Amino acid sequence: MAHEDDAQQAVPNTPGTRTDGDGVTRRRPLRERHVEETVEVAVPVRTAYNQWTQFKTFPRFSTVVRGVEQIRPTVTAWTIGYGPLRHRFAVEIVEQDPDAYMAWRALEQNPSHQGEVEFRPTESGGTAITVRMLLAPHGAARIFTSSSRAARLTARLVHDELMNFKQFIEGLGQEGGAWRGTIRNGRVQHDHPEPPRSRVAQWPVG
């Protein structure tokens, strides 16, 4: 435990890493965060996780996501906005464990953020989904994101989006697709590589 605490202190604003009993190095939850919101959905973990990985479906339930474009297997470009306003930015998935965890970071320089989402089974057979985000803008934007009011507004937005996802997946009752791959340090892991079948890229989203 002492070594893990030292690692957290070395990088207090990033998820860091942990080594599990199986010898696999995985991300550790954000130690510092501006936002943490949890919602319980009445579907199994596998169903909730599978649907979450279908990033292109987010505009179907989100009030702010207007579009998601695949750039590379671990990089997507998100367009968000209110009314006529639009903002496009790239996001890299740095860690992903099927049915358990996903961590990402924005690739833009100003502002910047990172986040994670965890999936945990509940006693009722549903899923508890927790989203944590750390906002790390540059320049004058720091003043606004460090205020408690800004944190509350961001938390409300994340909560509302989780509730929208809850209604969406519970209405479907089953996932509309899935990507079950594992990502470590921004790279897709291939435990059992298969011979290439075509030259068409296989993207990890639906």
Coordinates of N, CA and C in Angstrom, one line a residue:
M1 N 0.8 -1.2 0.0 CA 0.0 0.0 0.0 C 0.9 1.3 0.0
A2 N 2.1 1.2 0.7 CA 2.9 2.4 0.7 C 3.4 2.8 -0.7
H3 N 3.7 1.8 -1.5 CA 4.1 2.1 -2.9 C 3.0 2.7 -3.7
E4 N 1.8 2.2 -3.5 CA 0.7 2.8 -4.2 C 0.4 4.3 -3.8
D5 N 0.5 4.6 -2.5 CA 0.3 5.9 -2.0 C 1.4 6.8 -2.6
D6 N 2.6 6.3 -2.6 CA 3.7 7.2 -3.2 C 3.4 7.5 -4.7
A7 N 2.9 6.5 -5.4 CA 2.6 6.7 -6.8 C 1.5 7.7 -7.0
Q8 N 0.5 7.7 -6.1 CA -0.6 8.7 -6.2 C 0.0 10.1 -5.9
Q9 N 0.9 10.2 -4.9 CA 1.4 11.5 -4.6 C 2.2 12.1 -5.7
A10 N 2.8 11.2 -6.5 CA 3.7 11.6 -7.6 C 2.9 12.2 -8.7
V11 N 1.7 11.7 -8.9 CA 0.8 12.2 -10.0 C -0.6 12.4 -9.4
P12 N -0.8 13.4 -8.5 CA -2.1 13.5 -7.8 C -3.3 13.8 -8.7
N13 N -3.1 14.3 -9.9 CA -4.2 14.7 -10.7 C -4.5 13.7 -11.8
T14 N -3.9 12.6 -11.8 CA -4.1 11.6 -12.9 C -4.5 10.3 -12.2
P15 N -5.2 9.4 -13.0 CA -5.6 8.2 -12.4 C -4.5 7.3 -11.8
G16 N -3.3 7.4 -12.4 CA -2.2 6.5 -11.9 C -2.4 5.1 -12.3
T17 N -1.7 4.1 -11.7 CA -1.8 2.7 -12.1 C -1.8 1.9 -10.8
R18 N -2.2 0.6 -11.0 CA -2.2 -0.3 -9.9 C -1.9 -1.7 -10.6
T19 N -1.2 -2.6 -9.9 CA -0.9 -3.9 -10.4 C -1.8 -4.9 -9.6
D20 N -2.7 -5.6 -10.3 CA -3.6 -6.6 -9.6 C -2.9 -7.9 -9.4
G21 N -3.6 -8.8 -8.7 CA -3.0 -10.1 -8.4 C -2.6 -10.9 -9.6
D22 N -3.2 -10.6 -10.8 CA -2.9 -11.4 -12.0 C -1.7 -10.8 -12.7
G23 N -1.1 -9.7 -12.1 CA 0.1 -9.1 -12.7 C -0.1 -8.1 -13.7
V24 N -1.4 -7.8 -14.0 CA -1.8 -6.8 -15.0 C -1.9 -5.4 -14.4
T25 N -1.2 -4.5 -15.0 CA -1.2 -3.1 -14.5 C -2.5 -2.4 -15.1
R26 N -3.3 -1.8 -14.1 CA -4.5 -1.1 -14.5 C -4.5 0.2 -13.9
R27 N -5.4 1.1 -14.4 CA -5.5 2.4 -13.9 C -6.1 2.4 -12.5
R28 N -5.8 3.4 -11.7 CA -6.4 3.6 -10.4 C -7.3 4.8 -10.5
P29 N -8.4 4.9 -9.8 CA -9.4 6.0 -9.9 C -8.7 7.3 -9.6
L30 N -9.3 8.4 -10.2 CA -8.8 9.7 -10.0 C -8.8 10.1 -8.5
R31 N -7.6 10.5 -8.1 CA -7.5 10.9 -6.7 C -8.2 12.3 -6.4
E32 N -7.9 13.2 -7.4 CA -8.5 14.5 -7.3 C -9.6 14.7 -8.4
R33 N -10.7 15.2 -8.1 CA -11.8 15.3 -9.1 C -12.6 16.5 -8.8
H34 N -13.2 17.1 -9.8 CA -14.2 18.2 -9.7 C -15.6 17.6 -9.6
V35 N -15.8 16.5 -10.3 CA -17.2 15.9 -10.4 C -17.1 14.4 -10.1
E36 N -18.1 13.9 -9.4 CA -18.4 12.5 -9.2 C -19.9 12.3 -9.1
E37 N -20.4 11.6 -10.0 CA -21.9 11.3 -10.0 C -22.1 9.8 -10.3
T38 N -23.1 9.2 -9.6 CA -23.5 7.8 -9.8 C -25.0 7.7 -10.0
V39 N -25.3 6.7 -10.9 CA -26.7 6.4 -11.2 C -26.8 4.9 -11.2
E40 N -27.9 4.3 -10.8 CA -28.2 2.9 -10.9 C -29.1 2.7 -12.0
V41 N -28.8 1.7 -12.9 CA -29.7 1.3 -14.0 C -30.1 -0.1 -13.8
A42 N -31.3 -0.4 -14.3 CA -31.9 -1.7 -14.1 C -31.6 -2.6 -15.2
V43 N -30.4 -2.7 -15.6 CA -29.9 -3.7 -16.5 C -28.6 -4.3 -16.0
P44 N -28.2 -5.5 -16.4 CA -26.9 -6.1 -16.0 C -25.7 -5.3 -16.4
V45 N -24.6 -5.5 -15.7 CA -23.4 -4.8 -16.0 C -23.0 -4.9 -17.4
R46 N -23.0 -6.1 -17.9 CA -22.6 -6.4 -19.3 C -23.4 -5.6 -20.3
T47 N -24.7 -5.5 -20.1 CA -25.6 -4.7 -21.0 C -25.3 -3.2 -20.9
A48 N -25.1 -2.7 -19.7 CA -24.8 -1.3 -19.5 C -23.5 -0.9 -20.1
Y49 N -22.5 -1.8 -19.9 CA -21.2 -1.5 -20.4 C -21.2 -1.6 -21.9
N50 N -21.8 -2.6 -22.5 CA -21.8 -2.8 -23.9 C -22.4 -1.6 -24.6
Q51 N -23.5 -1.1 -24.1 CA -24.2 0.1 -24.7 C -23.3 1.3 -24.5
W52 N -22.7 1.5 -23.4 CA -21.8 2.7 -23.2 C -20.7 2.7 -24.3
T53 N -20.2 1.6 -24.7 CA -19.1 1.6 -25.7 C -19.6 2.0 -27.1
Q54 N -20.9 2.1 -27.2 CA -21.4 2.5 -28.5 C -21.5 4.0 -28.6
F55 N -20.4 4.7 -28.7 CA -20.3 6.1 -28.5 C -21.2 6.9 -29.5
K56 N -21.3 6.3 -30.7 CA -22.1 7.0 -31.8 C -23.5 7.1 -31.5
T57 N -24.0 6.3 -30.4 CA -25.4 6.4 -30.1 C -25.7 7.5 -29.0
F58 N -24.6 8.1 -28.5 CA -24.8 9.1 -27.5 C -25.7 10.3 -27.9
P59 N -25.7 10.8 -29.1 CA -26.6 11.8 -29.5 C -28.1 11.4 -29.4
R60 N -28.4 10.1 -29.4 CA -29.8 9.7 -29.3 C -30.4 9.9 -27.9
F61 N -29.6 10.1 -26.9 CA -30.2 10.3 -25.6 C -29.6 11.6 -24.9
S62 N -28.4 12.1 -25.4 CA -27.7 13.2 -24.7 C -28.4 14.5 -25.2
T63 N -28.4 15.5 -24.2 CA -28.9 16.8 -24.5 C -27.8 17.7 -25.0
V64 N -26.5 17.3 -25.0 CA -25.4 18.1 -25.4 C -24.5 17.5 -26.4
V65 N -24.5 16.2 -26.6 CA -23.6 15.6 -27.6 C -24.4 15.6 -28.9
R66 N -23.7 16.2 -29.9 CA -24.4 16.3 -31.2 C -23.8 15.3 -32.2
G67 N -22.6 14.8 -32.0 CA -22.1 13.8 -32.9 C -20.8 13.3 -32.4
V68 N -20.5 12.0 -32.8 CA -19.2 11.4 -32.4 C -18.6 10.7 -33.6
E69 N -17.4 11.0 -33.9 CA -16.7 10.5 -35.1 C -15.5 9.7 -34.7
Q70 N -15.3 8.5 -35.3 CA -14.1 7.7 -35.0 C -12.9 8.2 -35.7
I71 N -11.8 8.5 -35.0 CA -10.6 9.0 -35.7 C -9.6 7.8 -35.8
R72 N -9.3 7.2 -34.6 CA -8.4 6.0 -34.6 C -9.1 5.0 -33.6
P73 N -8.6 3.8 -33.5 CA -9.2 2.8 -32.6 C -9.4 3.3 -31.2
T74 N -8.6 4.2 -30.7 CA -8.8 4.6 -29.3 C -9.1 6.1 -29.2
V75 N -9.3 6.8 -30.4 CA -9.5 8.2 -30.4 C -10.8 8.5 -31.1
T76 N -11.7 9.3 -30.5 CA -12.9 9.8 -31.1 C -13.0 11.3 -31.0
A77 N -13.7 11.9 -31.9 CA -13.9 13.3 -31.9 C -15.4 13.6 -31.6
W78 N -15.6 14.4 -30.5 CA -16.9 14.7 -30.0 C -17.3 16.1 -30.4
T79 N -18.6 16.3 -30.8 CA -19.1 17.6 -31.0 C -20.2 17.8 -30.0
I80 N -20.1 18.8 -29.2 CA -21.1 19.1 -28.2 C -21.6 20.5 -28.4
G81 N -22.8 20.8 -27.9 CA -23.3 22.2 -28.0 C -24.6 22.4 -27.4
Y82 N -24.9 23.7 -27.3 CA -26.3 24.2 -26.9 C -26.8 25.1 -27.9
G83 N -28.0 24.9 -28.4 CA -28.5 25.7 -29.5 C -27.6 25.8 -30.7
P84 N -27.3 27.0 -31.2 CA -26.4 27.1 -32.4 C -24.9 26.9 -32.0
L85 N -24.6 26.9 -30.8 CA -23.2 26.8 -30.4 C -22.6 25.4 -30.5
R86 N -21.4 25.3 -31.0 CA -20.8 23.9 -31.2 C -19.4 24.0 -30.8
H87 N -18.9 22.9 -30.2 CA -17.5 22.7 -29.8 C -17.1 21.3 -30.1
R88 N -16.0 21.2 -30.9 CA -15.5 19.8 -31.3 C -14.1 19.6 -30.6
F89 N -13.9 18.4 -30.1 CA -12.7 18.1 -29.4 C -12.4 16.6 -29.5
A90 N -11.2 16.2 -29.5 CA -10.8 14.8 -29.6 C -10.6 14.2 -28.2
V91 N -10.9 12.9 -28.0 CA -10.8 12.2 -26.7 C -10.1 10.9 -27.0
E92 N -9.1 10.6 -26.1 CA -8.4 9.4 -26.2 C -8.8 8.5 -25.1
I93 N -9.1 7.2 -25.3 CA -9.4 6.2 -24.3 C -8.0 5.7 -23.9
V94 N -7.6 5.9 -22.7 CA -6.3 5.4 -22.2 C -6.3 4.1 -21.5
E95 N -7.4 3.7 -20.9 CA -7.6 2.4 -20.2 C -9.0 2.0 -20.4
Q96 N -9.1 0.7 -20.6 CA -10.5 0.1 -20.7 C -10.5 -1.4 -20.3
D97 N -11.3 -1.7 -19.3 CA -11.5 -3.1 -18.9 C -12.9 -3.4 -19.1
P98 N -13.3 -4.4 -19.9 CA -14.7 -4.8 -20.2 C -15.4 -5.0 -18.9
D99 N -16.6 -4.5 -18.9 CA -17.6 -4.6 -17.7 C -17.1 -4.0 -16.5
A100 N -16.1 -3.2 -16.5 CA -15.6 -2.6 -15.2 C -15.2 -1.2 -15.3
Y101 N -14.4 -0.8 -16.3 CA -13.7 0.5 -16.1 C -13.3 1.1 -17.5
M102 N -13.3 2.4 -17.6 CA -12.9 3.1 -18.8 C -12.3 4.5 -18.3
A103 N -11.1 4.8 -18.8 CA -10.5 6.2 -18.5 C -10.2 6.9 -19.8
W104 N -10.4 8.2 -19.8 CA -10.1 8.9 -21.0 C -9.5 10.3 -20.7
R105 N -8.9 10.9 -21.7 CA -8.4 12.2 -21.6 C -8.7 13.0 -22.9
A106 N -9.0 14.3 -22.7 CA -9.1 15.1 -23.9 C -7.8 15.5 -24.5
L107 N -7.7 15.5 -25.8 CA -6.5 15.8 -26.5 C -6.3 17.3 -26.8
E108 N -7.4 18.1 -26.5 CA -7.3 19.5 -26.8 C -6.4 20.2 -25.7
Q109 N -5.8 21.3 -26.0 CA -4.9 22.0 -25.1 C -5.6 23.0 -24.2
N110 N -6.8 23.6 -24.6 CA -7.4 24.6 -23.8 C -8.9 24.7 -24.1
P111 N -9.8 24.3 -23.2 CA -9.4 23.7 -21.9 C -9.2 22.2 -22.1
S112 N -8.7 21.6 -21.0 CA -8.4 20.1 -21.0 C -9.2 19.5 -19.8
H113 N -9.5 18.2 -20.0 CA -10.1 17.4 -18.9 C -9.8 16.0 -19.1
Q114 N -10.0 15.2 -18.0 CA -9.9 13.8 -18.0 C -11.0 13.2 -17.2
G115 N -11.3 11.9 -17.4 CA -12.4 11.3 -16.7 C -12.3 9.8 -16.7
E116 N -13.2 9.3 -16.0 CA -13.3 7.8 -15.9 C -14.8 7.4 -15.6
V117 N -15.1 6.2 -16.0 CA -16.4 5.6 -15.7 C -16.2 4.2 -15.2
E118 N -16.9 3.9 -14.1 CA -16.9 2.6 -13.5 C -18.2 1.9 -13.5
F119 N -18.2 0.6 -13.7 CA -19.5 -0.2 -13.7 C -19.4 -1.2 -12.6
R120 N -20.4 -1.2 -11.7 CA -20.4 -2.2 -10.6 C -21.7 -2.8 -10.5
P121 N -21.8 -4.2 -10.3 CA -23.1 -4.8 -10.1 C -23.8 -4.4 -8.8
T122 N -25.1 -4.3 -8.8 CA -25.8 -4.0 -7.6 C -26.5 -5.3 -7.1
E123 N -27.0 -5.3 -5.9 CA -27.6 -6.5 -5.3 C -28.9 -6.9 -6.0
S124 N -29.5 -5.9 -6.6 CA -30.8 -6.2 -7.4 C -30.5 -6.7 -8.8
G125 N -29.3 -6.8 -9.2 CA -29.0 -7.4 -10.5 C -28.8 -6.3 -11.5
G126 N -28.8 -5.0 -11.1 CA -28.6 -3.9 -12.0 C -27.1 -3.5 -12.0
T127 N -26.9 -2.2 -12.4 CA -25.6 -1.7 -12.5 C -25.5 -0.3 -11.9
A128 N -24.5 -0.1 -11.1 CA -24.1 1.3 -10.6 C -23.1 1.9 -11.5
I129 N -23.4 3.0 -12.2 CA -22.4 3.6 -13.1 C -21.9 4.9 -12.4
T130 N -20.6 5.0 -12.2 CA -20.0 6.2 -11.6 C -19.1 6.9 -12.6
V131 N -19.4 8.2 -12.8 CA -18.5 9.0 -13.7 C -17.8 10.0 -12.8
R132 N -16.5 10.1 -13.0 CA -15.6 11.1 -12.3 C -14.9 11.9 -13.4
M133 N -14.8 13.2 -13.2 CA -14.1 14.1 -14.1 C -13.2 15.1 -13.4
L134 N -12.1 15.3 -14.0 CA -11.2 16.3 -13.5 C -11.0 17.4 -14.6
L135 N -11.3 18.6 -14.3 CA -11.2 19.7 -15.3 C -9.8 20.4 -15.0
A136 N -9.1 20.5 -16.1 CA -7.7 21.1 -15.9 C -7.5 22.1 -17.0
P137 N -8.3 23.2 -17.1 CA -8.1 24.2 -18.1 C -6.9 25.0 -17.9
H138 N -6.5 25.8 -18.9 CA -5.3 26.7 -18.8 C -5.8 28.1 -18.9
G139 N -4.9 29.0 -18.4 CA -5.1 30.4 -18.4 C -6.3 30.8 -17.5
A140 N -7.0 31.8 -18.0 CA -8.1 32.4 -17.2 C -9.2 31.4 -16.9
A141 N -9.4 30.4 -17.7 CA -10.5 29.4 -17.5 C -10.3 28.7 -16.2
R142 N -9.1 28.7 -15.6 CA -8.9 28.1 -14.3 C -9.8 28.7 -13.2
I143 N -10.0 30.0 -13.3 CA -10.8 30.7 -12.3 C -12.2 30.2 -12.2
F144 N -12.8 29.9 -13.4 CA -14.2 29.5 -13.4 C -14.3 28.0 -13.0
T145 N -13.5 27.1 -13.5 CA -13.6 25.7 -13.2 C -13.2 25.4 -11.7
S146 N -12.5 26.3 -11.1 CA -12.1 26.0 -9.7 C -13.2 26.5 -8.7
S147 N -14.1 27.3 -9.2 CA -15.2 27.7 -8.3 C -16.2 26.6 -8.0
S148 N -16.8 26.7 -6.8 CA -17.7 25.7 -6.4 C -19.0 25.8 -7.3
R149 N -19.3 26.9 -7.8 CA -20.5 27.1 -8.6 C -20.3 26.3 -10.0
A150 N -19.1 26.5 -10.5 CA -18.8 25.8 -11.8 C -18.8 24.3 -11.6
A151 N -18.3 23.8 -10.5 CA -18.3 22.4 -10.2 C -19.7 21.9 -10.0
R152 N -20.6 22.6 -9.4 CA -22.0 22.2 -9.2 C -22.7 22.2 -10.6
L153 N -22.4 23.1 -11.4 CA -23.1 23.1 -12.7 C -22.6 21.9 -13.6
T154 N -21.3 21.6 -13.5 CA -20.8 20.5 -14.3 C -21.3 19.2 -13.7
A155 N -21.4 19.1 -12.4 CA -22.0 17.9 -11.8 C -23.4 17.7 -12.2
R156 N -24.2 18.8 -12.2 CA -25.6 18.7 -12.6 C -25.7 18.2 -14.0
L157 N -24.8 18.7 -14.9 CA -24.9 18.2 -16.3 C -24.5 16.8 -16.4
V158 N -23.5 16.3 -15.7 CA -23.1 14.9 -15.7 C -24.3 14.0 -15.2
H159 N -24.9 14.5 -14.1 CA -26.0 13.7 -13.5 C -27.2 13.6 -14.5
D160 N -27.5 14.7 -15.1 CA -28.6 14.7 -16.1 C -28.3 13.7 -17.3
E161 N -27.0 13.7 -17.7 CA -26.7 12.9 -18.8 C -26.7 11.4 -18.4
L162 N -26.3 11.1 -17.2 CA -26.4 9.7 -16.7 C -27.9 9.3 -16.6
M163 N -28.8 10.2 -16.2 CA -30.2 9.9 -16.1 C -30.7 9.6 -17.5
N164 N -30.3 10.4 -18.5 CA -30.7 10.2 -19.8 C -30.2 8.8 -20.3
F165 N -29.0 8.4 -20.0 CA -28.5 7.1 -20.4 C -29.3 6.0 -19.7
K166 N -29.7 6.2 -18.4 CA -30.5 5.3 -17.7 C -31.8 5.0 -18.4
Q167 N -32.5 6.1 -18.8 CA -33.8 6.0 -19.4 C -33.6 5.3 -20.8
F168 N -32.5 5.6 -21.5 CA -32.3 5.1 -22.8 C -32.1 3.6 -22.8
I169 N -31.2 3.1 -21.9 CA -30.8 1.7 -21.9 C -32.0 0.9 -21.3
E170 N -32.6 1.4 -20.2 CA -33.8 0.7 -19.7 C -34.9 0.6 -20.6
G171 N -35.1 1.6 -21.5 CA -36.1 1.6 -22.5 C -35.8 0.5 -23.6
L172 N -34.5 0.4 -23.9 CA -34.1 -0.6 -24.9 C -34.2 -2.0 -24.3
G173 N -33.8 -2.2 -23.1 CA -33.8 -3.5 -22.4 C -32.6 -4.3 -22.8
Q174 N -31.9 -4.0 -23.9 CA -30.7 -4.7 -24.3 C -29.8 -3.8 -25.1
E175 N -28.5 -4.1 -25.1 CA -27.6 -3.3 -25.8 C -27.8 -3.3 -27.3
G176 N -27.4 -2.2 -28.0 CA -27.6 -2.2 -29.5 C -26.3 -2.6 -30.2
G177 N -25.3 -3.0 -29.4 CA -24.0 -3.3 -29.9 C -23.0 -3.4 -28.8
A178 N -21.7 -3.7 -29.1 CA -20.7 -3.8 -28.1 C -19.3 -3.8 -28.7
W179 N -18.4 -3.4 -27.9 CA -16.9 -3.6 -28.2 C -16.3 -4.1 -26.9
R180 N -15.8 -5.3 -27.0 CA -15.3 -5.9 -25.7 C -13.8 -5.9 -25.6
G181 N -13.1 -5.0 -26.3 CA -11.7 -5.0 -26.2 C -11.1 -4.4 -25.0
T182 N -9.8 -4.6 -24.7 CA -9.1 -4.0 -23.6 C -8.1 -3.0 -24.1
I183 N -8.0 -1.9 -23.4 CA -7.0 -0.9 -23.7 C -6.1 -0.6 -22.6
R184 N -4.8 -0.6 -22.9 CA -3.8 -0.2 -21.9 C -2.9 0.9 -22.4
N185 N -2.8 2.0 -21.6 CA -2.0 3.1 -22.0 C -2.2 3.6 -23.4
G186 N -3.5 3.6 -23.8 CA -3.9 4.1 -25.1 C -3.7 3.1 -26.2
R187 N -3.4 1.9 -25.9 CA -3.2 0.9 -27.0 C -4.2 -0.3 -26.8
V188 N -4.8 -0.7 -27.9 CA -5.7 -1.9 -27.9 C -4.8 -3.1 -27.7
Q189 N -5.2 -4.0 -26.7 CA -4.5 -5.2 -26.4 C -5.0 -6.4 -27.2
H190 N -4.1 -7.1 -27.8 CA -4.5 -8.3 -28.6 C -3.9 -9.5 -28.0
D191 N -4.6 -10.1 -27.1 CA -4.1 -11.3 -26.4 C -3.9 -12.5 -27.3
H192 N -4.8 -12.6 -28.3 CA -4.8 -13.7 -29.3 C -4.9 -13.2 -30.7
P193 N -3.9 -12.7 -31.2 CA -4.0 -12.0 -32.6 C -4.5 -13.0 -33.6
E194 N -5.4 -12.5 -34.5 CA -5.9 -13.3 -35.6 C -5.2 -12.8 -36.9
P195 N -5.1 -13.7 -37.8 CA -4.6 -13.3 -39.1 C -5.5 -12.2 -39.7
P196 N -4.9 -11.2 -40.4 CA -5.8 -10.2 -41.0 C -6.7 -10.7 -42.0
R197 N -8.0 -10.3 -41.9 CA -9.0 -10.8 -42.9 C -9.3 -9.8 -43.9
S198 N -9.1 -8.5 -43.6 CA -9.3 -7.5 -44.6 C -8.5 -6.3 -44.3
R199 N -8.5 -5.3 -45.2 CA -7.8 -4.1 -45.0 C -8.7 -3.0 -44.3
V200 N -9.9 -3.3 -44.0 CA -10.8 -2.3 -43.4 C -10.5 -2.3 -41.9
A201 N -10.3 -1.1 -41.4 CA -10.0 -0.9 -40.0 C -11.2 -1.3 -39.1
Q202 N -11.0 -1.9 -38.0 CA -12.0 -2.3 -37.1 C -12.0 -1.4 -35.9
W203 N -13.1 -0.5 -35.8 CA -13.2 0.5 -34.8 C -13.9 0.0 -33.6
P204 N -13.4 0.4 -32.4 CA -14.1 -0.1 -31.2 C -15.3 0.7 -30.7
V205 N -16.1 1.1 -31.7 CA -17.4 1.7 -31.4 C -18.4 1.2 -32.4
G206 N -19.7 1.4 -32.0 CA -20.8 1.0 -32.9 C -21.3 2.2 -33.6

